[in-house]
Short mmCIF file of C-alpha atoms and ligand atoms in Angstrom, two decimals:
data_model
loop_
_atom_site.label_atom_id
_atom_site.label_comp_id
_atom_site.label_asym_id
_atom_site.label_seq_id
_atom_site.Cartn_x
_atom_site.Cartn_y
_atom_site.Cartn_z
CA UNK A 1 -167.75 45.65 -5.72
CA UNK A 2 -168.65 48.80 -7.51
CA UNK A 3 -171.58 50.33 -6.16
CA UNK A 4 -174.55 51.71 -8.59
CA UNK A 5 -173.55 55.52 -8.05
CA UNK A 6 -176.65 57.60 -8.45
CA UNK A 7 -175.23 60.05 -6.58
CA UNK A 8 -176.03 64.28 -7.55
CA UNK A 9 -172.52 65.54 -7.40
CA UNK A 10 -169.77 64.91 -7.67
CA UNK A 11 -171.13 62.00 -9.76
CA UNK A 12 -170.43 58.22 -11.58
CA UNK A 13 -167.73 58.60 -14.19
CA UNK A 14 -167.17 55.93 -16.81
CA UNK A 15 -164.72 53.28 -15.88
CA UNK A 16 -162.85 53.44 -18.98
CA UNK A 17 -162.18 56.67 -17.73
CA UNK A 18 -161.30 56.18 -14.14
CA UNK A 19 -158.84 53.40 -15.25
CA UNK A 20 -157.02 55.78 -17.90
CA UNK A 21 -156.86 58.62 -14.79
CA UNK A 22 -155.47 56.02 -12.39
CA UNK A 23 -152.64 55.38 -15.06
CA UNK A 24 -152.06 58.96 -15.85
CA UNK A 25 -151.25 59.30 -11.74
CA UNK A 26 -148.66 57.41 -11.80
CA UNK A 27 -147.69 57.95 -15.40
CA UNK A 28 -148.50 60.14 -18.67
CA UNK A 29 -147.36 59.54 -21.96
CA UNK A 30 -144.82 57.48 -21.30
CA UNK A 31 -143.01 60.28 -20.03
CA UNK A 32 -141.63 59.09 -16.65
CA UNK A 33 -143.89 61.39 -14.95
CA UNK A 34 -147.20 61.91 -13.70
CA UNK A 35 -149.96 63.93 -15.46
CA UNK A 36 -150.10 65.81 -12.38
CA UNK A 37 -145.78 66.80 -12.16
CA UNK A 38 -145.78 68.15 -15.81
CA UNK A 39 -146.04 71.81 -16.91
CA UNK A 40 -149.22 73.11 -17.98
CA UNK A 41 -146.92 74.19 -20.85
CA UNK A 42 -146.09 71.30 -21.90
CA UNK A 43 -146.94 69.96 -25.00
CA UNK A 44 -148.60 66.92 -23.96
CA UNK A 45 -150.57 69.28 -21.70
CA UNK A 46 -151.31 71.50 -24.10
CA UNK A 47 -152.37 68.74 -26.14
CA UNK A 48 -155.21 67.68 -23.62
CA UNK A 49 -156.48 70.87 -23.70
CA UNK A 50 -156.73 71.19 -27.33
CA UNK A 51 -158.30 67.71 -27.24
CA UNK A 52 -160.65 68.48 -24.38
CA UNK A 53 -161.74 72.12 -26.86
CA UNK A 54 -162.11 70.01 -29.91
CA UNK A 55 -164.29 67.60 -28.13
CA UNK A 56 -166.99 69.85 -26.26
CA UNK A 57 -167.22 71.88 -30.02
CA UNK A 58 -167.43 68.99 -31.54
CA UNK A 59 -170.46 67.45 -29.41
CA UNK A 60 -172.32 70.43 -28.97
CA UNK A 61 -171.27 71.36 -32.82
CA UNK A 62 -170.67 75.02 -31.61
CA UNK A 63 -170.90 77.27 -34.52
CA UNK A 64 -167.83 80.03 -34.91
CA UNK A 65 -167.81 83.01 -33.32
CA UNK A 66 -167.63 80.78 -29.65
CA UNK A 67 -165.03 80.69 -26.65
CA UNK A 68 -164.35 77.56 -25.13
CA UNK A 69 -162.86 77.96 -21.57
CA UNK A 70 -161.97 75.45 -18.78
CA UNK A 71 -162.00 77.32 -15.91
CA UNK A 72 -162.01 77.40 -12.37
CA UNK A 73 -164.25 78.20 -9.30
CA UNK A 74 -166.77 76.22 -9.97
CA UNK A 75 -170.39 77.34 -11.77
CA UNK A 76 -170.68 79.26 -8.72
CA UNK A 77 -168.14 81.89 -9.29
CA UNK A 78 -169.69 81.94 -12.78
CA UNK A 79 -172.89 83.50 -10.95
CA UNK A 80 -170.56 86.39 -10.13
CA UNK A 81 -168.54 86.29 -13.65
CA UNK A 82 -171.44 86.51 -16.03
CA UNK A 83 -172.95 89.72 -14.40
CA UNK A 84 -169.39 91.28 -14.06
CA UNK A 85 -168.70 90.51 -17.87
CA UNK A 86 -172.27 90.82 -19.04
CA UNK A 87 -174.60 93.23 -16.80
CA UNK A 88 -175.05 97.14 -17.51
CA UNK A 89 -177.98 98.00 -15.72
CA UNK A 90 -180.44 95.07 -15.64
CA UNK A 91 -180.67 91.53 -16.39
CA UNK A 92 -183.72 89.05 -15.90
CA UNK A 93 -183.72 86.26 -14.03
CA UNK A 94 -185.71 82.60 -14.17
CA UNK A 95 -185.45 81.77 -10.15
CA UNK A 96 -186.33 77.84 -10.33
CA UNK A 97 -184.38 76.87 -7.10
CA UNK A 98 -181.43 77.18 -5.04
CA UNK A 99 -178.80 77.43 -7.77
CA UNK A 100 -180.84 80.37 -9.54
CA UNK A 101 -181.42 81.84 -5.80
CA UNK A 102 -177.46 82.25 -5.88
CA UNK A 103 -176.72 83.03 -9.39
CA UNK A 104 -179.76 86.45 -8.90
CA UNK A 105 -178.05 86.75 -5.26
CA UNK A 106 -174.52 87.48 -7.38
CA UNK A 107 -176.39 89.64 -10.09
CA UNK A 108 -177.71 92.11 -7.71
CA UNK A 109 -174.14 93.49 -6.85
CA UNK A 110 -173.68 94.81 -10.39
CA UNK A 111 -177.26 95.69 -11.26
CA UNK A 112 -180.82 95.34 -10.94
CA UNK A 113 -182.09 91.66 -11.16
CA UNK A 114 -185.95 91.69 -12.49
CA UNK A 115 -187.33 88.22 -11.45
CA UNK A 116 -189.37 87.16 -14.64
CA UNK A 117 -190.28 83.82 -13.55
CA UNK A 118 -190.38 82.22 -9.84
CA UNK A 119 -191.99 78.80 -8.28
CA UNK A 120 -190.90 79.39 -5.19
CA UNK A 121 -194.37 79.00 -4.25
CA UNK A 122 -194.44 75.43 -4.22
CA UNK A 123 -190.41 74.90 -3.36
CA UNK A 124 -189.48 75.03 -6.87
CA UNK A 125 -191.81 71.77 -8.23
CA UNK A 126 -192.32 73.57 -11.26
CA UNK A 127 -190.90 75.72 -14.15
CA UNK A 128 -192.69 78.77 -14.73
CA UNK A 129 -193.92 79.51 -18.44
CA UNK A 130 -195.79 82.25 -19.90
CA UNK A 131 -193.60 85.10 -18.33
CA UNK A 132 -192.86 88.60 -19.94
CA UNK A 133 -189.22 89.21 -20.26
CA UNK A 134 -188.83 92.79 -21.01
CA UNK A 135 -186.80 94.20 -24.07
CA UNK A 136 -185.10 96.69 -22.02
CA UNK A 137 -182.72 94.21 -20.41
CA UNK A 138 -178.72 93.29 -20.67
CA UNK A 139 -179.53 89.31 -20.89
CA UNK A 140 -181.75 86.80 -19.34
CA UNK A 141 -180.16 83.95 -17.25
CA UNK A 142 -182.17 80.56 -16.47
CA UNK A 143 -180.91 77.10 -15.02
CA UNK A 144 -181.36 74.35 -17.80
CA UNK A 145 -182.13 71.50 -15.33
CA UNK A 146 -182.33 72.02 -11.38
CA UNK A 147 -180.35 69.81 -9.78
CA UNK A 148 -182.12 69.51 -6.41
CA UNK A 149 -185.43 70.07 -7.25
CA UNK A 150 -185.61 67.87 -10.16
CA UNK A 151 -186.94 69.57 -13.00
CA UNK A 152 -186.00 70.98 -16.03
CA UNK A 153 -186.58 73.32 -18.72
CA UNK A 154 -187.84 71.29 -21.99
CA UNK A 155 -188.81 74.18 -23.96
CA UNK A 156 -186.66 77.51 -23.83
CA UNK A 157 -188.23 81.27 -24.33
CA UNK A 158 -187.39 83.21 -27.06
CA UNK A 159 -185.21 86.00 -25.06
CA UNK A 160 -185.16 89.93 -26.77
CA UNK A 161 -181.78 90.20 -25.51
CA UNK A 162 -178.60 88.03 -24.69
CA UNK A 163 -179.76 84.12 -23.43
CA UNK A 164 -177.17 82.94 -20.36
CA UNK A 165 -177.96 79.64 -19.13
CA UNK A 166 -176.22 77.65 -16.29
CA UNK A 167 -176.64 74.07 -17.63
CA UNK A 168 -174.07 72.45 -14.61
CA UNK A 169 -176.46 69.84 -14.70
CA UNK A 170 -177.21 68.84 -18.01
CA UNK A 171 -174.58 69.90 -20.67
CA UNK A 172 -174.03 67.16 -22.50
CA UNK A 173 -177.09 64.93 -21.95
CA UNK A 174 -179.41 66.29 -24.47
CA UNK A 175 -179.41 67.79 -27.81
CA UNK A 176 -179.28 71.66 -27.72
CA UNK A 177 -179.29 74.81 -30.33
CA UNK A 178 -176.26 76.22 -29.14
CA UNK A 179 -177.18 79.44 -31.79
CA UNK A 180 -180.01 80.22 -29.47
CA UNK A 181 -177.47 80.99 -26.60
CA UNK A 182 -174.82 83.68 -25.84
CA UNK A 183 -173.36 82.43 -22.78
CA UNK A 184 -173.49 78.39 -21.27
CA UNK A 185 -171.66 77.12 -18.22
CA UNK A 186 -171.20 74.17 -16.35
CA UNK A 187 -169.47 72.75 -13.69
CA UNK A 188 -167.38 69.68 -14.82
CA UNK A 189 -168.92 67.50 -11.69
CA UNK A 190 -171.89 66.41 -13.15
CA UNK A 191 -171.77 65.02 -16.13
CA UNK A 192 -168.85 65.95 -17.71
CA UNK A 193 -166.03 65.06 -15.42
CA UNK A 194 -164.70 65.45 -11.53
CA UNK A 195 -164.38 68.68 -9.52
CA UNK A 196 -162.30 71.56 -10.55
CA UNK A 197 -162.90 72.95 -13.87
CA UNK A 198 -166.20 74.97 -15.14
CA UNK A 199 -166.59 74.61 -18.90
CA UNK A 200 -167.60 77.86 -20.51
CA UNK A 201 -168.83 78.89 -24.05
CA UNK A 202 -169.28 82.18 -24.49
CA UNK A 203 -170.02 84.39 -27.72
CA UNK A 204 -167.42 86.64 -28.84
CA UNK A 205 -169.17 89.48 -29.31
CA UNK A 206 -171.00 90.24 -26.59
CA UNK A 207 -167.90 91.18 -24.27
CA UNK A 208 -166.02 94.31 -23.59
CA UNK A 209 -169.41 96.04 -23.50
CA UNK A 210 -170.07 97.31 -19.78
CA UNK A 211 -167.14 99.93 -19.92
CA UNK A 212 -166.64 98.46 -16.00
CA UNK A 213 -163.28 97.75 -14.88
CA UNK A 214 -163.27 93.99 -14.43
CA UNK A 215 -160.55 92.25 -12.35
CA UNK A 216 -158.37 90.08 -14.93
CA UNK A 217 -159.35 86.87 -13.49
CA UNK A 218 -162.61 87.63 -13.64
CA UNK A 219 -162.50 88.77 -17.33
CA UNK A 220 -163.66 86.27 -19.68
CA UNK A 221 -161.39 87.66 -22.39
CA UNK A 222 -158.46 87.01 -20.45
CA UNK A 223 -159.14 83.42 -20.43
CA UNK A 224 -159.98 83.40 -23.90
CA UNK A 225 -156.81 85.50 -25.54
CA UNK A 226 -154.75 82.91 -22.95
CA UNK A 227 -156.74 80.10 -24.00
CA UNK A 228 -157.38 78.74 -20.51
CA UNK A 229 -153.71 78.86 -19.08
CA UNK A 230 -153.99 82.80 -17.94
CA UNK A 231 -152.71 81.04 -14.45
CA UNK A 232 -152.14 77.20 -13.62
CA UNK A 233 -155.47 74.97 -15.20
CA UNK A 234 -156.73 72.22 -13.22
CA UNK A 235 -155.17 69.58 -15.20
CA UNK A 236 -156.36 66.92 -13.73
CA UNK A 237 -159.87 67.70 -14.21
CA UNK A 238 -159.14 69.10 -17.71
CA UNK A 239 -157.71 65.69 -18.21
CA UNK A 240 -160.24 63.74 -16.82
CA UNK A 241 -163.17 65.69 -18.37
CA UNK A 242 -161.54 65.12 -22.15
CA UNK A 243 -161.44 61.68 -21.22
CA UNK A 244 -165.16 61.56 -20.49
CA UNK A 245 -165.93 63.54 -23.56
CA UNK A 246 -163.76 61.10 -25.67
CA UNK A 247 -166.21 58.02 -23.93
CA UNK A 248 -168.74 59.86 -25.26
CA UNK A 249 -168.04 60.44 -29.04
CA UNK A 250 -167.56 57.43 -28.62
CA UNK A 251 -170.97 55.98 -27.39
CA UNK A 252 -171.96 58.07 -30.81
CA UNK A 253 -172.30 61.40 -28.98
CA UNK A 254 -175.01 63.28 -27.43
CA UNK A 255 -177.75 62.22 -29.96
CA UNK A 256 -177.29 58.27 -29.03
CA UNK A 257 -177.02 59.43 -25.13
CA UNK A 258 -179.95 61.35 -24.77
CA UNK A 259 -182.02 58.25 -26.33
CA UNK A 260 -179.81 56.38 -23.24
CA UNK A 261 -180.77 58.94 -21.26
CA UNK A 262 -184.87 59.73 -21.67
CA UNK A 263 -185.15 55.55 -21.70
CA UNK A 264 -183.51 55.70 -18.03
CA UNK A 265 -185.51 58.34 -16.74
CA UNK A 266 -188.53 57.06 -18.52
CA UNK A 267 -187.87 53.44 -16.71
CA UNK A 268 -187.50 54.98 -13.48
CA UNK A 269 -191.10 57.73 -13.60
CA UNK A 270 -193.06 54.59 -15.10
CA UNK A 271 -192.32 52.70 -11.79
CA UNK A 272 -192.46 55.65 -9.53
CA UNK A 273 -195.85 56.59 -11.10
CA UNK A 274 -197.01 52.76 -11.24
CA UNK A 275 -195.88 51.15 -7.62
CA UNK A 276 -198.07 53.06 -4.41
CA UNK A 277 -195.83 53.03 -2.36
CA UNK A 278 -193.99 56.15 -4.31
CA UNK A 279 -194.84 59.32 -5.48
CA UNK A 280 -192.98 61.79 -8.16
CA UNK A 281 -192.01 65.40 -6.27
CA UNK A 282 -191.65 67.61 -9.71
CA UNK A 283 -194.47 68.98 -12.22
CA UNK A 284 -194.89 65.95 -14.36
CA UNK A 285 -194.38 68.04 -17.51
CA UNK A 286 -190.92 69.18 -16.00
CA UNK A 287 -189.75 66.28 -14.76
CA UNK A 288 -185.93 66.06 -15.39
CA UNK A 289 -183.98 63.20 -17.44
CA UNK A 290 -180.98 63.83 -15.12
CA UNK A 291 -182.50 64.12 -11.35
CA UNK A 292 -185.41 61.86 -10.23
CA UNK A 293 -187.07 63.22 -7.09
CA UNK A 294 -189.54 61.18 -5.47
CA UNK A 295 -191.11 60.11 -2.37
CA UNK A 296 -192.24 57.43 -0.65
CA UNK A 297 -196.16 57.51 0.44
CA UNK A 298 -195.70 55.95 3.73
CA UNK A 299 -193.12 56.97 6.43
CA UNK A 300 -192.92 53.70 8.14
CA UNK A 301 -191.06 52.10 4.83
CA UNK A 302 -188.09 54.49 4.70
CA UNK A 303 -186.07 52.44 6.52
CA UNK A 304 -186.31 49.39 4.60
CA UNK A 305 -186.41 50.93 1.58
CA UNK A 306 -183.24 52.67 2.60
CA UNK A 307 -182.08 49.11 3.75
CA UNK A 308 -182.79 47.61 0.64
CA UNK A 309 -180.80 49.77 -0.94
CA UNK A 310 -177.90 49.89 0.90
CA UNK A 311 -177.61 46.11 0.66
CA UNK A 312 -177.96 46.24 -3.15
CA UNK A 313 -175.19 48.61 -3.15
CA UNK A 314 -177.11 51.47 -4.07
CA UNK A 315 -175.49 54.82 -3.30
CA UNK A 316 -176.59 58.48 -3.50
CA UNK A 317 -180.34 58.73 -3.36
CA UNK A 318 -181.33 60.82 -0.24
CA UNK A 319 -182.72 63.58 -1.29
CA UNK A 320 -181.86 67.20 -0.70
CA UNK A 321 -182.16 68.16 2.71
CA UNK A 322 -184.30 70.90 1.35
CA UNK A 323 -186.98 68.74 -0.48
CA UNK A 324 -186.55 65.65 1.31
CA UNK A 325 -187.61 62.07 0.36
CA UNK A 326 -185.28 61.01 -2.44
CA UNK A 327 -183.07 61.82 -5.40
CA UNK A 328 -181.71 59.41 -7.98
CA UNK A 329 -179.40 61.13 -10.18
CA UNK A 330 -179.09 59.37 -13.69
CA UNK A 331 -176.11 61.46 -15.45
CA UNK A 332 -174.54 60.20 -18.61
CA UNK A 333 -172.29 57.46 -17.07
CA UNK A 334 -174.73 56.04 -15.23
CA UNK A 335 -176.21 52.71 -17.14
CA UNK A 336 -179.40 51.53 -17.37
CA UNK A 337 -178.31 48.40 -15.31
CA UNK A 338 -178.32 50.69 -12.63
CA UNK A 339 -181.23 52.27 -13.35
CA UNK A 340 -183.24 48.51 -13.42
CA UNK A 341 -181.38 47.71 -10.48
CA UNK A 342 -183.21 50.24 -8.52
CA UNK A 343 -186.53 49.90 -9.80
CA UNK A 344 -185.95 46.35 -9.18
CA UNK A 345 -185.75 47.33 -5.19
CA UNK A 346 -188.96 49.20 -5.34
CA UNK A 347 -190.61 46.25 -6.76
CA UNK A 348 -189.20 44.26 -4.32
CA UNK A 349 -190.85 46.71 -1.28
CA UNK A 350 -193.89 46.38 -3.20
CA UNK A 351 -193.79 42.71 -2.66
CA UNK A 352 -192.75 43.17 1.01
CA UNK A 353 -194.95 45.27 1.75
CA UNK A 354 -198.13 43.37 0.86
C1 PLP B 1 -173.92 71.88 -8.71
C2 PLP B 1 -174.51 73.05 -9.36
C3 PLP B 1 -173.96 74.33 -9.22
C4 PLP B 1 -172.77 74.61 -8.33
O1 PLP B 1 -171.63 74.17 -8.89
P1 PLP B 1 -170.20 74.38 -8.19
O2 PLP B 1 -169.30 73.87 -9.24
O3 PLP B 1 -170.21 73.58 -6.94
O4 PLP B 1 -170.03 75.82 -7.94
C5 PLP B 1 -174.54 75.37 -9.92
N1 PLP B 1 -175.62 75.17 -10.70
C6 PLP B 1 -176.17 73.95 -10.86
C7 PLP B 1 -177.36 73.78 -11.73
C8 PLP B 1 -175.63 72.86 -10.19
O5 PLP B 1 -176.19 71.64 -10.33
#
């Protein structure tokens, strides 16, 4: 039996999806071959990628004057690109939690990092507002949705300079203005696919400005003149993510998901908020749609309610050993079955528990 996957990342894919990948293993195109023996220069390859372009401008309706790249290394070598592509002599950073901690970590080899913004105070519960971000600087880089912590930024600043934003966990789920950003990437293994390739989109324009010597495969505009196939792609996960961007143009794109989406998350806070024997972690006003933190209010039920879910096939929900207590992540493929399922076993403690 399939178990409801509410796991951070890597994440629940769409069946559709894992059945077409299984196929393409042994098979692709008809050609006698697997996806995974072709050339990257091949045109069915080539194809996928051109699909898998087509599909993330198409969803996020990216205006010209955008690069599209698959690449690899994970967001986290994308803390290190952006500042190698992007920072002169300062840059300010929004440090919300352990990814931001890296990206700023990254920064500070190439420049000076001016922290604008920080809730480190209260282990990152919060999203600062009101800060100053000063004119003088090259950009300003935030984290659209933190993953472990569970919040997320509903309302963006207006930024003086260049706006990068690592959105690894929540491209794709929500409606966004790509004009008001220069720079956007993501991992694939959140909501956009498996492990392997980082999606970025990155304005034109604002490269081949820091007169530094980058190394070409950390160069953004080698990827773009080579349009992702500088080197070897991941083509699996290049596959696999244009399949899960096909599912959802399908579903009737971002606009129908996030209504998917803000009903799941809104099912699961209404219960957590309601039932006693649970309590939210995050800032109510920056609660995340995509990762539910919460606690429970009394030690002695964590076992049960971990039993619970184990025998209801529930998978994924421990939280982050640096928070604690627990995590349901709700990404894009994950239904709202799932989501009643679990709120279902809290009710069900309730009950116990009386
Ligand atoms: C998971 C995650 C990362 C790290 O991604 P990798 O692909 O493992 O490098 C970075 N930022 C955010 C917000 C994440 O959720």
């Amino acid at each position: 039996m399939k178990k409801h996957n509410f796991s951070a990342g890597p994440c629940v894919l769409p069946k559709s999806v894992l059945d077409k990948c299984s196929k393409s293993i042994l098979e692709f195109n008809k050609l006698g071959l697997s996806l995974i023996e072709i050339s990257h220069r091949s045109k069915d390859f080539i194809e996928v990628m051109e699909k898998a372009r087509l599909l993330t401008k198409e969803l996020l309706k990216i205006p010209k004057g955008y690069s599209i790249l698959f690449l690899q290394g994970g967001a986290s070598l994308e803390f290190l690109m952006v500042p190698a592509n992007l920072l002169k002599h300062k840059a300010a950073y929004l440090k919300t939690g352990t990814w931001a901690n890296k990206a700023i970590n990254e920064a500070e080899l190439y420049g000076e990092v001016n922290i604008v913004g920080d809730s480190s105070d209260t282990n990152y519960s919060y999203i600062p507002k009101g800060y100053h971000i000063p004119k003088d600087i090259d950009y300003f880089h935030c984290t659209s949705n933190n993953t472990i912590f569970g919040t997320q930024i509903h309302e963006f600043p207006e930024v003086p300079s260049l706006m990068v934003c690592d959105m690894s966990s929540d491209i794709f789920s929500r409606e966004i203005n790509i004009d008001r950003f220069d720079l956007i990437y993501a991992g694939a293994q959140k909501n956009m696919g498996p492990a392997g390739t980082t999606l970025v989109i990155v304005k034109d324009e604002i490269l081949g400005k820091t007169n530094r010597k980058i190394p070409t495969m950390l160069d953004y505009q080698t990827h773009i003149k080579k349009e992702s196939m500088f080197n070897t792609p991941p083509v699996f996960a290049v596959y696999a993510s244009m399949l899960t961007l096909e599912w959802l143009k399908n579903k009737g794109g971002i606009k129908e998901i996030e209504k998917i989406n803000r009903l799941k998350s809104e099912t699961l806070y209404t219960e957590i908020d309601r039932n006693s024997l649970f309590n939210g972690i995050s800032n109510i006003e920056d609660r995340s749609i995509m990762n539910v933190t919460f606690d429970t209010t009394r030690k002695d039920i964590n076992i049960m309610f971990d039993q619970l879910c184990d025998k209801a096939g529930i998978y994924g929900i421990k939280g982050h050993r640096s928070v604690g207590g627990y995590r349901a992540s709700i990404y894009n493929a994950l239904s709202i079955d799932s989501v009643n399922h679990l709120v279902e076993i809290m009710q069900d403690l309730e009950i116990k528990m009386k």
